[in-house]
Structure formats: structure tokens, C-alpha cells
Short mmCIF file of C-alpha atoms in Angstrom, two decimals:
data_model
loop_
_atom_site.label_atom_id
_atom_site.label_comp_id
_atom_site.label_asym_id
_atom_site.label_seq_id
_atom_site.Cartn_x
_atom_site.Cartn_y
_atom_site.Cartn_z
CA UNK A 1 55.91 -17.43 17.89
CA UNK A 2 53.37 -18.83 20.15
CA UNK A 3 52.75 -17.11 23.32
CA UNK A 4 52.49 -19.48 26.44
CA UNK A 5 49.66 -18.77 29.09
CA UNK A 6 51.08 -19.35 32.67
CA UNK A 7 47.98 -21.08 34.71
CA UNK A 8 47.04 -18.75 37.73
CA UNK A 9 48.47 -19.13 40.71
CA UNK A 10 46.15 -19.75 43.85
CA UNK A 11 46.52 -17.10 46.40
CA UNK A 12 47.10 -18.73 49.72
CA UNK A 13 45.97 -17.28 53.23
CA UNK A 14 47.99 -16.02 55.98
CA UNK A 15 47.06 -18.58 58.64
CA UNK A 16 47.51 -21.60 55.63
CA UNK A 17 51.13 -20.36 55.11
CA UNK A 18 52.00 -20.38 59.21
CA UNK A 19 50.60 -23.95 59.56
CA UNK A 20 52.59 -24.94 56.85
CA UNK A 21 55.64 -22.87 58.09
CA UNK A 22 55.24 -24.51 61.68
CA UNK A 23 55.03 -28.23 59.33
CA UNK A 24 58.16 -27.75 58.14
CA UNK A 25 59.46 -26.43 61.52
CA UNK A 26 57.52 -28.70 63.76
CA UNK A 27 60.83 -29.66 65.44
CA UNK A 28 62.48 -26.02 66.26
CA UNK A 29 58.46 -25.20 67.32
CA UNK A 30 57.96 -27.47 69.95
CA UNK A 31 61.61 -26.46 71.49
CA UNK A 32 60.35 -23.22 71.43
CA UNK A 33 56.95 -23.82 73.34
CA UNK A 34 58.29 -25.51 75.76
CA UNK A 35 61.25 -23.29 76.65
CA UNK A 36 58.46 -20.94 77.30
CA UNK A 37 56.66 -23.02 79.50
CA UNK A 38 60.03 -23.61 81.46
CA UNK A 39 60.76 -19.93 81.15
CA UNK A 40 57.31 -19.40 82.56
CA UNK A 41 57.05 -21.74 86.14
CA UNK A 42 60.24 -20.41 86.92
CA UNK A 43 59.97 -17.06 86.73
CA UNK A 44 55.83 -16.96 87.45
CA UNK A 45 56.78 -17.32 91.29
CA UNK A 46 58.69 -14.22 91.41
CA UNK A 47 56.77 -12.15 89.21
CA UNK A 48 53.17 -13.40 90.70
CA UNK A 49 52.47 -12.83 93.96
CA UNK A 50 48.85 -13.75 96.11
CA UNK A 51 48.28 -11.76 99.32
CA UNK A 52 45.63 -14.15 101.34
CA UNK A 53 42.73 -13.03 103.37
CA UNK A 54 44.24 -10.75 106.50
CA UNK A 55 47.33 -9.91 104.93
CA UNK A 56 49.37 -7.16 103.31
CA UNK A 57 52.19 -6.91 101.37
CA UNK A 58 55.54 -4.50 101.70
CA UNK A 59 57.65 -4.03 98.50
CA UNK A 60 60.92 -3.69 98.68
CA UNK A 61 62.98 -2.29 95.22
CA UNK A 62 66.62 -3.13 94.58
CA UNK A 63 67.04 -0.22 91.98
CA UNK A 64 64.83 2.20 93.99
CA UNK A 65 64.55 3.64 97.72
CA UNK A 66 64.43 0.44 99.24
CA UNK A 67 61.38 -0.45 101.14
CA UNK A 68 58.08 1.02 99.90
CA UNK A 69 56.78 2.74 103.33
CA UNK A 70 54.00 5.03 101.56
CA UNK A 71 51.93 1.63 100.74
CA UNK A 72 51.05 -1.50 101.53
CA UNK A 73 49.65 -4.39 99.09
CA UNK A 74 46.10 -5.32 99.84
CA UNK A 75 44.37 -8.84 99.60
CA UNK A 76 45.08 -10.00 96.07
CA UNK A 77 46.67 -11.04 93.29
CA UNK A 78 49.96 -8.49 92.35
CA UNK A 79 52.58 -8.82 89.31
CA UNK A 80 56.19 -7.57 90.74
CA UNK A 81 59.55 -7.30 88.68
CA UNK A 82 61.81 -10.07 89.60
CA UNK A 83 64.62 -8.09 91.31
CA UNK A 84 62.30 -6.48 93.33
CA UNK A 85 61.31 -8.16 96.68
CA UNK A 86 57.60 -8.83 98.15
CA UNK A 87 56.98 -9.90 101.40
CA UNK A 88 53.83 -10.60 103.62
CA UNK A 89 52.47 -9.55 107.45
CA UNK A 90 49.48 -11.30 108.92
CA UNK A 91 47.48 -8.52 110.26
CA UNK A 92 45.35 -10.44 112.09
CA UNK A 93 45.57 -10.74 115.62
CA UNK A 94 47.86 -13.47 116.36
CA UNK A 95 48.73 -15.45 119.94
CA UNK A 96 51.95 -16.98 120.93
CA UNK A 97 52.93 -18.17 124.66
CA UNK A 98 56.66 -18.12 126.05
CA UNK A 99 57.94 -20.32 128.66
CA UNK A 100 59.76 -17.85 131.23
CA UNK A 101 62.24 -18.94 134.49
CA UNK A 102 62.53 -16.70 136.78
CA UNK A 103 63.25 -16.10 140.86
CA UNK A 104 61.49 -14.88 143.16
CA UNK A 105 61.93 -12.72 146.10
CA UNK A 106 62.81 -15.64 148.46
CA UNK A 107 65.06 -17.42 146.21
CA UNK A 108 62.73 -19.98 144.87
CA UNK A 109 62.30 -20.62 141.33
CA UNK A 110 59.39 -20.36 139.14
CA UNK A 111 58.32 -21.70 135.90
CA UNK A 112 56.01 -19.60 134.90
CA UNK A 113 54.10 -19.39 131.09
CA UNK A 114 53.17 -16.10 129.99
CA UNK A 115 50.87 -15.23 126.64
CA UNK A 116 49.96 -12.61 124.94
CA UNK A 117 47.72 -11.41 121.48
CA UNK A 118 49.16 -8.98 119.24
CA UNK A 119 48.90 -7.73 115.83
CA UNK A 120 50.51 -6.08 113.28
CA UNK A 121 49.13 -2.26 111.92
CA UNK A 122 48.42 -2.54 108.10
CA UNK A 123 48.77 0.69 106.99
CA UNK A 124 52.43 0.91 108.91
CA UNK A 125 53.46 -2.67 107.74
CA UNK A 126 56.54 -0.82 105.88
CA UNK A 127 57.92 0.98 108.40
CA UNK A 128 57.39 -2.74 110.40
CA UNK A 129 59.31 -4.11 107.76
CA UNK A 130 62.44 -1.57 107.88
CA UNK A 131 63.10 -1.21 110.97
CA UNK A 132 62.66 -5.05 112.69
CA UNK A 133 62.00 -7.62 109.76
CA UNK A 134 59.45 -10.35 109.52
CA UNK A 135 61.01 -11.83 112.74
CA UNK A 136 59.75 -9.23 114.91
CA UNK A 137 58.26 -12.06 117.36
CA UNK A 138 61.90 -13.46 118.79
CA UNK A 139 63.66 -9.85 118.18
CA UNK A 140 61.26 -7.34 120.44
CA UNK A 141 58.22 -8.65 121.44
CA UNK A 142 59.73 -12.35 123.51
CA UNK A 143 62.70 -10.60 125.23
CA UNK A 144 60.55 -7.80 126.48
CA UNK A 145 57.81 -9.79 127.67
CA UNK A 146 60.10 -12.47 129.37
CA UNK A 147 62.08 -9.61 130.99
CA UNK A 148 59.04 -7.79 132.50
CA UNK A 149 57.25 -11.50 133.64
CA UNK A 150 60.51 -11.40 135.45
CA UNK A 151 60.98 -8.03 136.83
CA UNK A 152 57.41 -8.29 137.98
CA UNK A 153 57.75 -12.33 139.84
CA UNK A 154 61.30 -11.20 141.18
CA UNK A 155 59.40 -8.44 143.70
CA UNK A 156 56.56 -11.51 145.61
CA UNK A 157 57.53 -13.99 147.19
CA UNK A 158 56.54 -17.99 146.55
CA UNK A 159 53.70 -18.05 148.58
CA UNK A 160 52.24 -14.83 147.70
CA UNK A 161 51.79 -16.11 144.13
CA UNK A 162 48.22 -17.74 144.49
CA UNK A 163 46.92 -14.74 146.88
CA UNK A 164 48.08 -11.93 144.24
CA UNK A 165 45.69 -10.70 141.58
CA UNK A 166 46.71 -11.86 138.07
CA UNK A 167 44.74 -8.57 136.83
CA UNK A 168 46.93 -6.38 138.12
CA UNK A 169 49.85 -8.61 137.11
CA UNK A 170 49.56 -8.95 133.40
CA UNK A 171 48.29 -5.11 133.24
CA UNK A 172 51.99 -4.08 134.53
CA UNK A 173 53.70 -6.10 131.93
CA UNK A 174 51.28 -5.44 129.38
CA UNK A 175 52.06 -1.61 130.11
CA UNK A 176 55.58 -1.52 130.66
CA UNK A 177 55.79 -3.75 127.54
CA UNK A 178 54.44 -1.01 125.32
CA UNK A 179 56.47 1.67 127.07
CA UNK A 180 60.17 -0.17 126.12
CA UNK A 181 58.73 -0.87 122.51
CA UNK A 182 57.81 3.08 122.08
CA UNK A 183 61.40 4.12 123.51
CA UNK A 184 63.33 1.28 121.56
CA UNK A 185 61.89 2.03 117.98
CA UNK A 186 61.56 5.91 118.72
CA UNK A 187 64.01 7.43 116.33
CA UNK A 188 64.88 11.02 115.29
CA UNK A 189 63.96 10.67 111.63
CA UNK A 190 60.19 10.27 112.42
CA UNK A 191 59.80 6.96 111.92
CA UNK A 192 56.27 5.72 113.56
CA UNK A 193 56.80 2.97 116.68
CA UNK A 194 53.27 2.32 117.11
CA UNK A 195 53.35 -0.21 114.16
CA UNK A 196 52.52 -3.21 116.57
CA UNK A 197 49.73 -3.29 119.01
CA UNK A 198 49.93 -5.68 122.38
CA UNK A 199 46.44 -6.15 122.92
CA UNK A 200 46.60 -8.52 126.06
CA UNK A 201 48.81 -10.45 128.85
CA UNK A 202 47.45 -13.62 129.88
CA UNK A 203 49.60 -15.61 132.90
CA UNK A 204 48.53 -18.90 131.43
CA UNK A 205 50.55 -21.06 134.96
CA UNK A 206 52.68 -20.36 137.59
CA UNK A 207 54.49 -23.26 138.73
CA UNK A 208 56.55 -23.98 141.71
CA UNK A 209 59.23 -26.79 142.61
CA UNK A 210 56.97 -29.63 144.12
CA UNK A 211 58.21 -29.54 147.74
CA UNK A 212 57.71 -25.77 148.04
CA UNK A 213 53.97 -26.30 146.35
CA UNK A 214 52.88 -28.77 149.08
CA UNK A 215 54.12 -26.85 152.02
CA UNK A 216 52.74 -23.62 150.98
CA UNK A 217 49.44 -26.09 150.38
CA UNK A 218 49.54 -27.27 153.86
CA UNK A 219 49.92 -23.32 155.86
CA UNK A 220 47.16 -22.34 153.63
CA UNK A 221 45.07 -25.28 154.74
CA UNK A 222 45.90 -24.39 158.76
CA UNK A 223 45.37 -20.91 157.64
CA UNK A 224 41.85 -21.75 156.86
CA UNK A 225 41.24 -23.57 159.82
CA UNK A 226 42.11 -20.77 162.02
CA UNK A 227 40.29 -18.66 160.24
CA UNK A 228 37.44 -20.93 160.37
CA UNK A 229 37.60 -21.41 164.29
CA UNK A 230 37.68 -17.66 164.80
CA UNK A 231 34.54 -17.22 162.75
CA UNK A 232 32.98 -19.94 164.40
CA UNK A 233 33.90 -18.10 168.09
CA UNK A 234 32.53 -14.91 166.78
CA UNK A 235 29.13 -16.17 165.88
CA UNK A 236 28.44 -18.25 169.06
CA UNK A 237 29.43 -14.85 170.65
CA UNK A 238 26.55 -13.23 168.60
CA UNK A 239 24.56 -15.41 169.41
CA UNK A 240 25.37 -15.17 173.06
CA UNK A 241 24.61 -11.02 172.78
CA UNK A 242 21.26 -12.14 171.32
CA UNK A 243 19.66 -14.99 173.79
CA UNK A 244 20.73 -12.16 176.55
CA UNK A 245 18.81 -8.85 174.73
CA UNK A 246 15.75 -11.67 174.01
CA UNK A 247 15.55 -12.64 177.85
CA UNK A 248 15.82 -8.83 178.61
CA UNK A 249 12.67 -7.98 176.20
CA UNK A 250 11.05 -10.74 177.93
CA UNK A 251 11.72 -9.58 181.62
CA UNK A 252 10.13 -6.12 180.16
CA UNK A 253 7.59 -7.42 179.17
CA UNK A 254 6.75 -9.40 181.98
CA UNK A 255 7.27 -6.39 184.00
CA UNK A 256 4.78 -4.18 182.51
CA UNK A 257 2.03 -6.88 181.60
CA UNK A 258 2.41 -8.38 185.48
CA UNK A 259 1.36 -5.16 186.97
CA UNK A 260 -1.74 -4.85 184.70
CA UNK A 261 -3.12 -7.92 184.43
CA UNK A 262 -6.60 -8.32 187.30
CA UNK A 263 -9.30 -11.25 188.19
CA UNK A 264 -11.50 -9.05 186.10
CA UNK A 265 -9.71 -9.49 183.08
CA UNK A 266 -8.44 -13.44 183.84
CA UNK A 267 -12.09 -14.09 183.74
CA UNK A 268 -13.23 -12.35 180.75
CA UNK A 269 -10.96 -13.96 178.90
CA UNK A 270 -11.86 -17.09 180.48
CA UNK A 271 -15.80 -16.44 179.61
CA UNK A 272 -14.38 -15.94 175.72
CA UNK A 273 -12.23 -19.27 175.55
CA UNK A 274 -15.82 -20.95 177.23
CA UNK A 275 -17.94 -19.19 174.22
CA UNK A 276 -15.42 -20.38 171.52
CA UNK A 277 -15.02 -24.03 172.70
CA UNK A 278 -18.73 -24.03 172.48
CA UNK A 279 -19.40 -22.78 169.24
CA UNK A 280 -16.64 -24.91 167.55
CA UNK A 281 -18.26 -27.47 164.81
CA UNK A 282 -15.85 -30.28 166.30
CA UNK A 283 -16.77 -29.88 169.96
CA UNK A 284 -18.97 -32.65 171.94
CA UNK A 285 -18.65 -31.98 175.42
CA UNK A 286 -18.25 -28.89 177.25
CA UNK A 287 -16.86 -29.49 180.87
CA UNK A 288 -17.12 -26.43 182.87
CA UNK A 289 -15.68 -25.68 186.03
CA UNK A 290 -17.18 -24.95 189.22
CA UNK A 291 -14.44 -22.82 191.12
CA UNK A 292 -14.27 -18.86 191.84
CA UNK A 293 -16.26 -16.96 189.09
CA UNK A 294 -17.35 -20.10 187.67
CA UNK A 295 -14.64 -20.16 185.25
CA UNK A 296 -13.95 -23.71 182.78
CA UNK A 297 -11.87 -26.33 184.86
CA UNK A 298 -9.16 -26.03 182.11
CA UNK A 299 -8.48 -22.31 183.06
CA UNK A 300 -9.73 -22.13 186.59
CA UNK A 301 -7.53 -24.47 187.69
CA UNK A 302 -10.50 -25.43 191.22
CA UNK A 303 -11.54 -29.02 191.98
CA UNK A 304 -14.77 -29.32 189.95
CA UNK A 305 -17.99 -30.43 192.23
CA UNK A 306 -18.38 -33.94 192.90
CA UNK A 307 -20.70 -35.55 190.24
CA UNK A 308 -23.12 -38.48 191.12
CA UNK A 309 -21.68 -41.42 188.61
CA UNK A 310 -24.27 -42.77 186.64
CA UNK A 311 -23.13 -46.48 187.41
CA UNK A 312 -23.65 -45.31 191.57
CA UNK A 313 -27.40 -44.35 191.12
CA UNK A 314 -29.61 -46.95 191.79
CA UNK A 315 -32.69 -44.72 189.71
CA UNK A 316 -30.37 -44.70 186.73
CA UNK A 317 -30.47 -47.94 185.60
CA UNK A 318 -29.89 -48.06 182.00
CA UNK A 319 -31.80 -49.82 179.24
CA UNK A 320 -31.18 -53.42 178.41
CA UNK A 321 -29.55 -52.58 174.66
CA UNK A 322 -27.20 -54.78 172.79
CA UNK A 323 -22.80 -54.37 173.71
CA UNK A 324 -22.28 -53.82 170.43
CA UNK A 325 -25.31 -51.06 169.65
CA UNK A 326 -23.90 -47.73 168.87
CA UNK A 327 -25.64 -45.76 171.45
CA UNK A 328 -23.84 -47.86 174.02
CA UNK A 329 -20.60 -45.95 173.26
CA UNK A 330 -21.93 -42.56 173.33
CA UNK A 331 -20.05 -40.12 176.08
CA UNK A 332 -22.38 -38.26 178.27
CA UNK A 333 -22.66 -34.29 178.58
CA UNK A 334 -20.91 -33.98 182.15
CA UNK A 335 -22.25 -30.47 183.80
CA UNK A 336 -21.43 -29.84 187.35
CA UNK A 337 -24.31 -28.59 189.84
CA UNK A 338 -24.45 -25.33 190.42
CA UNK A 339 -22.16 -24.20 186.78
CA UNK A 340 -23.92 -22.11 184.92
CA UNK A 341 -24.69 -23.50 181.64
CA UNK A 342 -23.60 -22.15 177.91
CA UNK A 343 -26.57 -20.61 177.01
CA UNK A 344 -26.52 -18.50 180.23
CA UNK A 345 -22.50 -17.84 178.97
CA UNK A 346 -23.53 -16.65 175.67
CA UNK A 347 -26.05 -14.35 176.84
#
């Protein structure tokens, strides 16, 4: 009996025996794969979550203690279980504007639009979270705001509104804003109420029924023109005060310089004006007077000496020289007789 030799038997690999496994299964493996993928994009939203830039995120657990107050979720990405709930706060500073109606003192209505920055405390997002919600704008901070703008407009008057300061104004609500906020979310159980900050109140307009505008308009216009005349009244009455204290300095002064002023002194002064007018560069002809001390003409105030003209003397008889020569135009040095001269002055 012959004995039979079996040929070996080539040992196959792991990864050859799944290709050919997923061969012969090619159908029931692409069903799987893309179950998966199904599986996947609808369930990635809920167990994926992003927090952007500014943000945080509050976790609330369905099989826990609810809302997650201890922590917040920073900026980032985040894997949660599906039943559980994630939800995001801007902790930015945000701005929104409200559009408020209200009265005012006098029975006139007002349209007036009132805004204000706020934002939302990070580390105290949770407690945010549990006790108002994600619609914290329309549920505490609106009502407030529009019930202070109107608290505050119903104690002026229509046309008080553009003489008040706006300051003082939006600091009120601003305050008294914060003040119902604190008493409202106050509780017992020592839950924080400072989880939202009001950072400003800004009036952005204030505007009144069209009729009431333009009268208002028109008594602040007369206003100003009364106001205007008055100033102008006062001033020509300061004015007044001062020409009368001038023209009393100047009868002073006329008063004590009168009763000190003598011929001695009117004629040295005279003598000095004399010696100036001579020694100027631009003077060419000294006329000096002939009266009492033998003061200039031109502070004297005398009749100078008659003068023999040059055309009257019959000795002068000037040179024949051509009309149009230069010396023919020449003024002559007029002295009177009996004046003394400069150089005698100067000495």
C-alpha cells in the first residue's frame, strides 16, 4: 500500500482572509458602512458640541442634578451624551434698544427709545441658566428698563425734556434697574443675582407729538430773545458805569495837572519840541516864532513878525535861471527878525 503525500497547504494572512471575507460580503459591507455614516450625522450634532469665541457653555443632565452650576464650558470643542442638554451664553457685552411709550407729567405722550449694554457673568452662566433661561432679554432686563424709562418721564413735564440732563436720567434707571434685578432673583437658597451686569443707559431720542414739538420750539425761541435783550441792556449799562468813572479820572487829572502846570515849564517844553524838530533827518525848514519867550509859532500860538517877501524887494532880484531848473523849486529857510536862531536853542 502506497502512501499518498498531501501537497502543503499555503498559509494565508490575516488581512488576505478579511479582503476576501468582505469579497464575498461586499453587499452586507457596504449596508453596514453606510448605516454608520447615517448613524453618525445624526447623532454627531448632539454628541459634538463647538463653543465659539466669547462664549460658554451650561450642561444640563437628564439622569443627574439638573443644571451643572459648579462649571461652565469654555471656548471649544466638547463631546456630551445625547440625553444630556448643552446650551450657550454670549459673554460678551451685547446692546439692544427698546422702543418705550410713556406720559408725561402734563398728559402728553412720548415716544421715547431707550438702550442699554449688558453682559452675561461667565463663571455664573449656570445659575443664569436655572433661574431665567436663555431668554433673559424679554423676561427681566426689557420690562424693567421700560418700566423705569417710564417712572422716570412720568415725573417732567413736555417741555422740560430738552432742558433736563440725560446724565442724570439714564444714571437713575441704570440704578434702579440693578436694584429690582438684585431683589427679584434674591432667593433664600443662596443662589447668586449678580449673574448679569447693566453696564450703561443710553436715551438714544425723545420724541414728542409734532404740534407740541413746534410750540415748545417757538417759547424757547422768544425765550432766547428775552434773554438776549436783557443781556444786551445790561452791557450798555456797563458800559454806561464805565464812560462815567473814565470822565471822572479825567476831571482828576485835570484837576491836579491844571494847578501845576507854569510859563516856565510851557516853555521848556516848547524849547525841547524846537531842539527835536531840528535835529530830525527829515526836517527842511524850521519856522520859529517870534511871540512871548520866543517860543515856535506852532506852540506859541503869537502872530510871527512881518517878513519882507522876496518877490517885494527890489535888491533881491533873482538870477535869470531856466523854469524848469531844479533850484527854481527850492523853498527858502524863513527866520523871523529878532528869533533867535537853532544854534543859539541848542546851546
Amino acid at each position: 500500500m502506497s502512501n499518498s503525500v498531501k501537497p502543503p497547504t499555503e498559509k494565508k494572512s490575516w488581512a488576505h482572509r478579511v479582503l476576501k471575507w468582505m469579497e464575498d460580503q461586499i453587499i452586507e459591507v457596504a449596508i453596514g458602512v453606510m448605516f454608520a455614516i447615517i448613524v453618525v450625522i445624526v447623532v454627531a450634532p448632539h454628541l459634538i458640541y463647538t463653543v465659539p469665541a466669547g462664549h460658554v457653555g451650561v450642561l444640563w443632565l437628564r439622569f443627574g442634578n439638573g443644571t451643572v452650576t459648579d462649571r461652565v464650558f469654555a471656548e471649544g470643542i466638547h463631546f456630551v451624551l445625547p440625553w444630556n442638554k448643552f446650551t450657550l451664553y454670549d459673554g460678551r457685552s451685547r446692546y439692544n434698544e427698546i422702543t418705550v411709550d410713556t406720559l408725561m407729567s402734563d398728559g402728553l405722550t412720548a415716544n421715547v427709545k431707550v438702550g442699554y449694554r449688558y453682559s452675561v457673568v461667565k463663571s455664573k452662566a449656570g445659575f443664569l441658566h436655572r433661574s431665567v433661561g436663555p431668554n433673559f432679554i424679554k423676561v427681566l432686563l426689557n420690562p424693567d428698563i421700560a418700566a423705569e424709562t417710564r417712572s422716570e418721564l412720568g415725573q417732567v413735564k413736555a417741555e422740560e425734556v430738552y432742558a433736563m440732563r440725560r446724565d442724570d436720567f439714564e444714571q437713575n434707571i441704570r440704578a434702579t434697574v440693578r436694584r429690582n434685578m438684585q431683589q427679584a432673583l434674591d432667593k433664600k437658597d443662596g443662589t447668586p443675582s449678580d449673574f448679569l451686569l447693566l453696564h450703561d443707559v443710553l436715551i438714544s431720542s425723545i420724541v414728542l407729538p409734532p404740534v407740541v414739538k413746534a410750540a415748545i420750539e417757538r417759547k424757547n425761541e422768544e425765550r432766547q430773545k428775552v434773554e438776549q435783550r436783557t443781556y444786551t441792556i445790561a452791557a450798555e449799562d456797563k458800559e454806561r458805569q464805565r464812560k462815567e468813572i473814565e470822565a471822572e479820572g479825567i476831571r482828576r487829572f485835570q484837576e491836579v495837572v491844571g494847578s501845576t502846570i507854569t510859563d516856565s515849564y510851557l516853555r521848556l517844553r516848547g524849547i525841547e519840541a524846537t531842539v527835536q524838530l531840528a535835529q530830525s533827518p527829515n526836517s527842511k525848514v524850521v519856522i520859529v516864532g517870534t511871540g512871548q519867550g520866543g517860543l515856535p509859532v506852532i506852540l506859541g500860538g503869537d502872530q510871527p513878525a512881518p517878513v519882507n517877501s522876496p518877490t517885494n524887494d527890489p535888491t533881491n532880484k533873482p538870477a535869470n535861471r531856466p523854469t524848469n531848473s531844479p533850484a527854481a523849486t527850492t523853498v527858502p529857510t524863513v527866520v523871523p527878525l529878532g528869533a533867535p536862531t537853532i544854534s543859539q536853542i541848542v546851546r
